[in-house]
Amino acid sequence: MNKKVLETLEFDKIKRQLAEHAASSLGREQAESLKPALAYEEVVRLQEETDEAVQVLRIKGHAPLGGIYNIRPHVKRSQIGGMLNGMEFVQIASTISAGRLMKNFITGLLEDGEQLPILEVKAESMPVLTPLEHRIKHTVDEHGGVLDSASAALRHVRQQLRSNESRIRSKLESLIRGKNAQTMLSDAIITIRNDRYVLPVKQEYRGHYGGIVHDQSSSGQTLFIEPESIVEMNNQVRELKLKEQLEIERIFTELTAEVELHGEELYRLTDLLGELDFMFTKAKYGKAMKGSKPAVNPNGCIRLRKARHPLLPVDEAVPSDIELGKDYSTIVITGPNTGGKTVTLKTVGLITLMAQSGLQIPAQDGSETAVFQSVYADIGDEQSIEQSLSTFSSHMVNIVDILKQVDHDSLVLFDELGAGTDPQEGAALAISILDEVRRRGARMIATTHYPELKAYGYNREGVINASMEFDVESLSPTYRLLIGVPGRSNAFEISQRLGLDTGIIQQARKLVGTDTNEVDQMIASLERSRKMAEEEEKEARDYLKTAEKLHQEMQKKMQEFYAHEEELTEKARQKAAAIVEQAKAEAEEVIKDLRKMQLEKRAGIKEHELIEAKRRLSAAAPESQTPKKQKKAADGRTLKPGDEVKVLSLGQKGHLIEKSGDGEWQVQMGIIKMKVKESDLQWVKAEKKPEPKPLATIRGKDYHVSLELDLRGERFEDALLKVEKYIDDALLAGYSRVSIIHGKGTGALRQGVQEYLKNHRSVKRIRFGEAGEGGSGVTVVEFK
């Protein structure tokens, strides 16, 4: 990519803004050396890298990139025989720690189900050097100082050193506290000169303490003397410090050798952390400018939605929709100055460079950029006094260079093409240059003042006119790009708004050629049509959004309905299965009870027990198994009293007695009389049978049974038979409680009755009557 073009489009400013978001010097280096990629596959990869980092920031809000240093020089020095210092070890340990944290951070995201293929590969290839990190942190502190724990020898030497220094201080403090110390000392403090402990002694008392003079004050009145009594102790301290230094050098030498051993891994770790820092630097920059990931194509197609100039403040830049390379390969922007034509050129060029560098672009989602092998730009007034070149000549030098290299993989940006010379010649030259660049297949955007170029877009295929919108009411440009509408002069309208005499303006209009007036009228008509089309398009988009929203809501509701329907169906299926299983179990229990009663009594089962068993069987049948309504009769007959019918819900036969007013029939089934809906009855062809016994012997719920049975005066055997029959009648009548009056007497009858009731299967419990119920002469019976 041409270096001069990068400067012209101010790509260096983009890189400086980008570098501000780097977390380390490694990220800043990559930002400052950023260049647009030329291969389509590489551009796609760079965009995907940035997009993954954006995804992580959106989920987590940050990435742990602190504590990263460029440790390549340290590793290099260890490999050429140098010894590293404490701070260099600290930076190496910090970088190893940052790599470990970053690896764990990415691994955590992957375990949460995030799809991050690029970060996953980088995390897997990141070396883990935790033992070296711990070794360094065990040796030096965060400021590069060597810890006592670095070695046993160093700990021993330092303990001796601290002990000796303590004895020296004690000795000197005793001298300071002496009775003549205030007179002989300039200050009652202990100080150090030449790494030896000394006292500040006045000049006239230098001989009192003896020892060695190490320094004097600027006035000469104070001498810094090492008293003779501590000279030997200072010598010992000096020796111990030399031993300490030798031990530190030995430790650092060993640690440097360990760094050298892991040199290649440290290089790889540094490179990977630099790449990760740069990925997140690009993501942070994209977030700061509210950018988006563009789709990338190798076909030379540009489609920018609401694109802004990246160097202008977000709230000041006017967004524009720009398309190039599909229906047309050349855009010619005409119109007056200060309308924003140059900004539009730079916006397209700079966004293209940013996209090819893997950066997000200041445009809405859905934007698309192309990958060009070269971007050429002739923008601005490059008049050169040193080379004695005029504005026209300067532009022409650039254009000549561009025409030497431009091809079908190029994007060309011309600002004020043909300006700086005779208008007629400049316009003709501009048209020829445009034709030549188009012939070579390049994508091109050009701005011009010349009205002759307004017709250029109408006369050539693949070329479209454009202009910058101007608000005549406010007499100011709106900086909006209008594709398909050529620019026109607004001089007459502006002059009229500013108060110029109407007569002068009318005279001026007459002096303008007919062709120019017609062109201006045509442009004005186009502008009106454009505004109407924009309003209609906006209205249509609003309707479309509303329709899409309704469609999405309907789809959601349908999905919820189908999901709920399936859920209900499954629940119903499970419930039906459970009911059937319960019915089977209940039926088996009833059959088991019948067999048990038959075996125990070895006689016919009593009528009320059979009725109870049938009732339990009927209750056990699941409702879902009830047959649907069938025909009233096989031959279409109308039912009438005396007909033999089948009760469908019970599967039992019976005879119709009478029909009630609510569409129900009273049906006699054996000894049971019950009401049944006509829809649940099926006529059965009568068979010849002997005359049935009179129905008067049948007793059901309609038969009156008293709530009390009086046994007073009855013989014992007769009384028990009456009790047995009375209990059966009470059960058929549906009573829940009855009373049996047996009197007090000898108590034999009472005991026999209660013994019988205790063993009856349908009796829940018995008790004596209360004071108002007859006391112990009455037994109250409660049924199950």
GROMACS .gro file of C-alpha atoms in nm, residues 117-405:
model
  289
  117PRO     CA    1  -1.189  -2.090   1.774
  118ILE     CA    2  -0.906  -1.836   1.727
  119LEU     CA    3  -0.863  -1.768   2.099
  120GLU     CA    4  -0.889  -2.140   2.167
  121VAL     CA    5  -0.592  -2.213   1.938
  122LYS     CA    6  -0.386  -1.935   2.096
  123ALA     CA    7  -0.468  -2.055   2.449
  124GLU     CA    8  -0.373  -2.415   2.364
  125SER     CA    9  -0.036  -2.309   2.219
  126MET     CA   10   0.044  -2.079   2.514
  127PRO     CA   11   0.327  -2.232   2.725
  128VAL     CA   12   0.276  -2.266   3.100
  129LEU     CA   13   0.593  -2.181   3.296
  130THR     CA   14   0.456  -2.181   3.649
  131PRO     CA   15   0.768  -2.342   3.809
  132LEU     CA   16   0.990  -2.065   3.670
  133GLU     CA   17   0.739  -1.802   3.787
  134HIS     CA   18   0.740  -1.947   4.141
  135ARG     CA   19   1.121  -1.972   4.142
  136ILE     CA   20   1.150  -1.603   4.052
  137LYS     CA   21   0.887  -1.492   4.303
  138HIS     CA   22   1.066  -1.700   4.569
  139THR     CA   23   1.387  -1.514   4.487
  140VAL     CA   24   1.298  -1.147   4.431
  141ASP     CA   25   1.022  -0.917   4.558
  142GLU     CA   26   0.799  -0.696   4.341
  143HIS     CA   27   1.062  -0.418   4.340
  144GLY     CA   28   1.345  -0.644   4.228
  145GLY     CA   29   1.504  -0.682   4.569
  146VAL     CA   30   1.645  -1.022   4.662
  147LEU     CA   31   1.449  -1.205   4.933
  148ASP     CA   32   1.614  -1.381   5.228
  149SER     CA   33   1.441  -1.699   5.109
  150ALA     CA   34   1.647  -1.700   4.789
  151SER     CA   35   1.904  -1.930   4.954
  152ALA     CA   36   2.008  -2.058   5.297
  153ALA     CA   37   2.352  -1.897   5.264
  154LEU     CA   38   2.201  -1.557   5.187
  155ARG     CA   39   1.969  -1.585   5.486
  156HIS     CA   40   2.267  -1.670   5.717
  157VAL     CA   41   2.481  -1.381   5.585
  158ARG     CA   42   2.197  -1.132   5.627
  159GLN     CA   43   2.126  -1.248   5.980
  160GLN     CA   44   2.493  -1.186   6.069
  161LEU     CA   45   2.483  -0.851   5.890
  162ARG     CA   46   2.177  -0.735   6.081
  163SER     CA   47   2.332  -0.850   6.409
  164ASN     CA   48   2.657  -0.657   6.346
  165GLU     CA   49   2.473  -0.346   6.233
  166SER     CA   50   2.263  -0.363   6.547
  167ARG     CA   51   2.579  -0.377   6.765
  168ILE     CA   52   2.728  -0.082   6.578
  169ARG     CA   53   2.415   0.125   6.628
  170SER     CA   54   2.405   0.036   6.997
  171LYS     CA   55   2.769   0.145   7.038
  172LEU     CA   56   2.715   0.472   6.852
  173GLU     CA   57   2.392   0.547   7.041
  174SER     CA   58   2.583   0.509   7.369
  175LEU     CA   59   2.835   0.763   7.242
  176ILE     CA   60   2.556   1.003   7.143
  177ARG     CA   61   2.406   0.976   7.489
  178GLY     CA   62   2.741   1.058   7.658
  179LYS     CA   63   2.763   1.356   7.892
  180ASN     CA   64   2.979   1.561   7.652
  181ALA     CA   65   2.808   1.450   7.333
  182GLN     CA   66   2.589   1.757   7.301
  183THR     CA   67   2.898   1.977   7.315
  184MET     CA   68   3.120   1.775   7.081
  185LEU     CA   69   2.865   1.660   6.820
  186SER     CA   70   2.708   1.887   6.561
  187ASP     CA   71   2.393   1.674   6.574
  188ALA     CA   72   2.295   1.376   6.786
  189ILE     CA   73   2.241   1.141   6.492
  190ILE     CA   74   2.403   0.836   6.333
  191THR     CA   75   2.482   0.871   5.966
  192ILE     CA   76   2.659   0.676   5.691
  193ARG     CA   77   2.950   0.775   5.472
  194ASN     CA   78   3.120   0.539   5.225
  195ASP     CA   79   2.896   0.257   5.348
  196ARG     CA   80   3.036   0.297   5.702
  197TYR     CA   81   2.860   0.423   6.013
  198VAL     CA   82   2.995   0.763   6.133
  199LEU     CA   83   2.917   1.050   6.377
  200PRO     CA   84   2.901   1.425   6.289
  201VAL     CA   85   3.178   1.570   6.515
  202LYS     CA   86   3.267   1.936   6.551
  203GLN     CA   87   3.604   2.030   6.404
  204GLU     CA   88   3.759   2.126   6.740
  205TYR     CA   89   3.678   1.786   6.899
  206ARG     CA   90   3.810   1.565   6.619
  207GLY     CA   91   4.067   1.401   6.843
  208HIS     CA   92   3.825   1.306   7.118
  209TYR     CA   93   3.675   1.004   6.938
  210GLY     CA   94   3.980   0.908   6.732
  211GLY     CA   95   3.915   0.688   6.432
  212ILE     CA   96   3.886   0.775   6.063
  213VAL     CA   97   3.754   1.094   5.902
  214HIS     CA   98   3.538   1.002   5.599
  215ASP     CA   99   3.389   1.337   5.503
  216GLN     CA  100   3.334   1.696   5.615
  217SER     CA  101   3.058   1.952   5.577
  218SER     CA  102   3.074   2.227   5.316
  219SER     CA  103   3.169   2.479   5.586
  220GLY     CA  104   3.440   2.255   5.728
  221GLN     CA  105   3.299   2.290   6.079
  222THR     CA  106   3.169   1.932   6.094
  223LEU     CA  107   3.370   1.617   6.036
  224PHE     CA  108   3.209   1.277   5.976
  225ILE     CA  109   3.426   1.048   6.188
  226GLU     CA  110   3.417   0.671   6.223
  227PRO     CA  111   3.507   0.623   6.593
  228GLU     CA  112   3.797   0.388   6.658
  229SER     CA  113   3.576   0.168   6.874
  230ILE     CA  114   3.359   0.062   6.580
  231VAL     CA  115   3.621   0.044   6.302
  232GLU     CA  116   3.656  -0.332   6.337
  233MET     CA  117   3.279  -0.381   6.349
  234ASN     CA  118   3.239  -0.170   6.031
  235ASN     CA  119   3.506  -0.385   5.868
  236GLN     CA  120   3.305  -0.695   5.954
  237VAL     CA  121   2.990  -0.538   5.810
  238ARG     CA  122   3.181  -0.456   5.493
  239GLU     CA  123   3.297  -0.814   5.459
  240LEU     CA  124   2.946  -0.947   5.516
  241LYS     CA  125   2.806  -0.712   5.247
  242LEU     CA  126   3.066  -0.840   5.001
  243LYS     CA  127   2.959  -1.196   5.086
  244GLU     CA  128   2.594  -1.094   5.040
  245GLN     CA  129   2.669  -0.945   4.698
  246LEU     CA  130   2.860  -1.254   4.587
  247GLU     CA  131   2.570  -1.477   4.698
  248ILE     CA  132   2.318  -1.257   4.513
  249GLU     CA  133   2.530  -1.277   4.196
  250ARG     CA  134   2.544  -1.655   4.230
  251ILE     CA  135   2.164  -1.674   4.272
  252PHE     CA  136   2.102  -1.440   3.975
  253THR     CA  137   2.344  -1.641   3.760
  254GLU     CA  138   2.155  -1.962   3.832
  255LEU     CA  139   1.820  -1.794   3.771
  256THR     CA  140   1.946  -1.642   3.446
  257ALA     CA  141   2.050  -1.988   3.330
  258GLU     CA  142   1.699  -2.113   3.403
  259VAL     CA  143   1.552  -1.828   3.197
  260GLU     CA  144   1.787  -1.920   2.912
  261LEU     CA  145   1.668  -2.281   2.937
  262HIS     CA  146   1.310  -2.167   2.872
  263GLY     CA  147   1.409  -1.903   2.619
  264GLU     CA  148   1.209  -2.029   2.320
  265GLU     CA  149   0.897  -2.079   2.531
  266LEU     CA  150   0.931  -1.725   2.667
  267TYR     CA  151   0.964  -1.588   2.313
  268ARG     CA  152   0.649  -1.774   2.208
  269LEU     CA  153   0.463  -1.659   2.519
  270THR     CA  154   0.560  -1.297   2.449
  271ASP     CA  155   0.447  -1.322   2.087
  272LEU     CA  156   0.110  -1.476   2.183
  273LEU     CA  157   0.044  -1.218   2.454
  274GLY     CA  158   0.131  -0.942   2.209
  275GLU     CA  159  -0.117  -1.086   1.958
  276LEU     CA  160  -0.388  -1.116   2.224
  277ASP     CA  161  -0.326  -0.763   2.348
  278PHE     CA  162  -0.353  -0.634   1.991
  279MET     CA  163  -0.674  -0.829   1.931
  280PHE     CA  164  -0.836  -0.668   2.235
  281THR     CA  165  -0.684  -0.330   2.145
  282LYS     CA  166  -0.872  -0.344   1.813
  283ALA     CA  167  -1.189  -0.455   1.994
  284LYS     CA  168  -1.169  -0.167   2.245
  285TYR     CA  169  -1.110   0.082   1.965
  286GLY     CA  170  -1.411  -0.051   1.775
  287LYS     CA  171  -1.626  -0.019   2.087
  288ALA     CA  172  -1.503   0.337   2.151
  289MET     CA  173  -1.603   0.457   1.804
  290LYS     CA  174  -1.925   0.248   1.799
  291GLY     CA  175  -1.797   0.048   1.506
  292SER     CA  176  -1.919  -0.274   1.348
  293LYS     CA  177  -1.768  -0.572   1.171
  294PRO     CA  178  -1.792  -0.532   0.792
  295ALA     CA  179  -1.851  -0.815   0.551
  296VAL     CA  180  -1.548  -0.848   0.322
  297ASN     CA  181  -1.545  -0.944  -0.046
  298PRO     CA  182  -1.277  -0.973  -0.315
  299ASN     CA  183  -1.510  -0.839  -0.588
  300GLY     CA  184  -1.455  -0.466  -0.547
  301CYS     CA  185  -1.804  -0.403  -0.401
  302ILE     CA  186  -1.847  -0.136  -0.134
  303ARG     CA  187  -2.173  -0.089   0.053
  304LEU     CA  188  -2.158   0.136   0.356
  305ARG     CA  189  -2.463   0.203   0.573
  306LYS     CA  190  -2.461   0.527   0.773
  307ALA     CA  191  -2.084   0.555   0.740
  308ARG     CA  192  -1.902   0.827   0.937
  309HIS     CA  193  -1.554   0.972   0.909
  310PRO     CA  194  -1.359   0.788   1.184
  311LEU     CA  195  -1.158   1.093   1.289
  312LEU     CA  196  -1.463   1.314   1.345
  313PRO     CA  197  -1.653   1.305   1.678
  314VAL     CA  198  -1.940   1.058   1.669
  315ASP     CA  199  -2.199   1.322   1.753
  316GLU     CA  200  -2.071   1.564   1.489
  317ALA     CA  201  -2.012   1.339   1.188
  318VAL     CA  202  -2.301   1.319   0.941
  319PRO     CA  203  -2.356   0.956   0.831
  320SER     CA  204  -2.393   0.870   0.463
  321ASP     CA  205  -2.499   0.563   0.264
  322ILE     CA  206  -2.240   0.485  -0.003
  323GLU     CA  207  -2.247   0.207  -0.264
  324LEU     CA  208  -1.985   0.139  -0.528
  325GLY     CA  209  -1.877  -0.151  -0.745
  326LYS     CA  210  -2.203  -0.335  -0.809
  327ASP     CA  211  -2.438  -0.137  -1.034
  328TYR     CA  212  -2.175   0.130  -1.103
  329SER     CA  213  -1.798   0.147  -1.065
  330THR     CA  214  -1.760   0.527  -1.071
  331ILE     CA  215  -1.922   0.804  -0.866
  332VAL     CA  216  -1.885   1.167  -0.977
  333ILE     CA  217  -1.970   1.410  -0.694
  334THR     CA  218  -2.049   1.762  -0.812
  335GLY     CA  219  -2.150   2.078  -0.629
  336PRO     CA  220  -2.003   2.381  -0.452
  337ASN     CA  221  -1.725   2.384  -0.193
  338THR     CA  222  -1.770   2.335   0.185
  339GLY     CA  223  -2.037   2.072   0.120
  340GLY     CA  224  -1.834   1.777   0.246
  341LYS     CA  225  -1.717   1.621  -0.081
  342THR     CA  226  -1.358   1.579   0.039
  343VAL     CA  227  -1.475   1.430   0.371
  344THR     CA  228  -1.677   1.173   0.177
  345LEU     CA  229  -1.370   1.075  -0.027
  346LYS     CA  230  -1.158   1.034   0.284
  347THR     CA  231  -1.435   0.841   0.460
  348VAL     CA  232  -1.447   0.577   0.185
  349GLY     CA  233  -1.067   0.555   0.159
  350LEU     CA  234  -1.004   0.543   0.532
  351ILE     CA  235  -1.280   0.287   0.600
  352THR     CA  236  -1.132   0.065   0.328
  353LEU     CA  237  -0.786   0.083   0.488
  354MET     CA  238  -0.930   0.015   0.834
  355ALA     CA  239  -1.126  -0.288   0.716
  356GLN     CA  240  -0.819  -0.434   0.542
  357SER     CA  241  -0.624  -0.381   0.866
  358GLY     CA  242  -0.871  -0.591   1.066
  359LEU     CA  243  -1.035  -0.293   1.237
  360GLN     CA  244  -1.405  -0.243   1.279
  361ILE     CA  245  -1.549   0.046   1.081
  362PRO     CA  246  -1.765   0.345   1.185
  363ALA     CA  247  -2.077   0.227   1.006
  364GLN     CA  248  -2.392   0.031   1.084
  365ASP     CA  249  -2.416  -0.349   1.078
  366GLY     CA  250  -2.464  -0.490   0.732
  367SER     CA  251  -2.193  -0.277   0.573
  368GLU     CA  252  -1.956  -0.436   0.326
  369THR     CA  253  -1.606  -0.348   0.209
  370ALA     CA  254  -1.382  -0.479  -0.066
  371VAL     CA  255  -1.019  -0.591  -0.054
  372PHE     CA  256  -0.808  -0.378  -0.290
  373GLN     CA  257  -0.445  -0.435  -0.379
  374SER     CA  258  -0.392  -0.060  -0.402
  375VAL     CA  259  -0.566   0.257  -0.290
  376TYR     CA  260  -0.471   0.580  -0.470
  377ALA     CA  261  -0.576   0.928  -0.366
  378ASP     CA  262  -0.519   1.275  -0.504
  379ILE     CA  263  -0.675   1.492  -0.236
  380GLY     CA  264  -0.614   1.846  -0.121
  381ASP     CA  265  -0.404   2.141  -0.240
  382GLU     CA  266  -0.049   2.012  -0.268
  383GLN     CA  267   0.106   2.321  -0.419
  384SER     CA  268   0.487   2.298  -0.382
  385ILE     CA  269   0.686   2.624  -0.365
  386GLU     CA  270   1.015   2.436  -0.344
  387GLN     CA  271   0.951   2.253  -0.671
  388SER     CA  272   0.793   2.562  -0.831
  389LEU     CA  273   0.476   2.364  -0.899
  390SER     CA  274   0.131   2.525  -0.921
  391THR     CA  275  -0.179   2.360  -0.780
  392PHE     CA  276  -0.263   2.215  -1.121
  393SER     CA  277   0.089   2.088  -1.174
  394SER     CA  278   0.103   1.930  -0.830
  395HIS     CA  279  -0.223   1.746  -0.893
  396MET     CA  280  -0.108   1.636  -1.233
  397VAL     CA  281   0.217   1.488  -1.095
  398ASN     CA  282   0.011   1.271  -0.862
  399ILE     CA  283  -0.231   1.172  -1.135
  400VAL     CA  284   0.053   1.071  -1.365
  401ASP     CA  285   0.194   0.844  -1.093
  402ILE     CA  286  -0.149   0.694  -1.032
  403LEU     CA  287  -0.210   0.623  -1.400
  404LYS     CA  288   0.122   0.436  -1.418
  405GLN     CA  289   0.006   0.180  -1.158
   0.00000   0.00000   0.00000
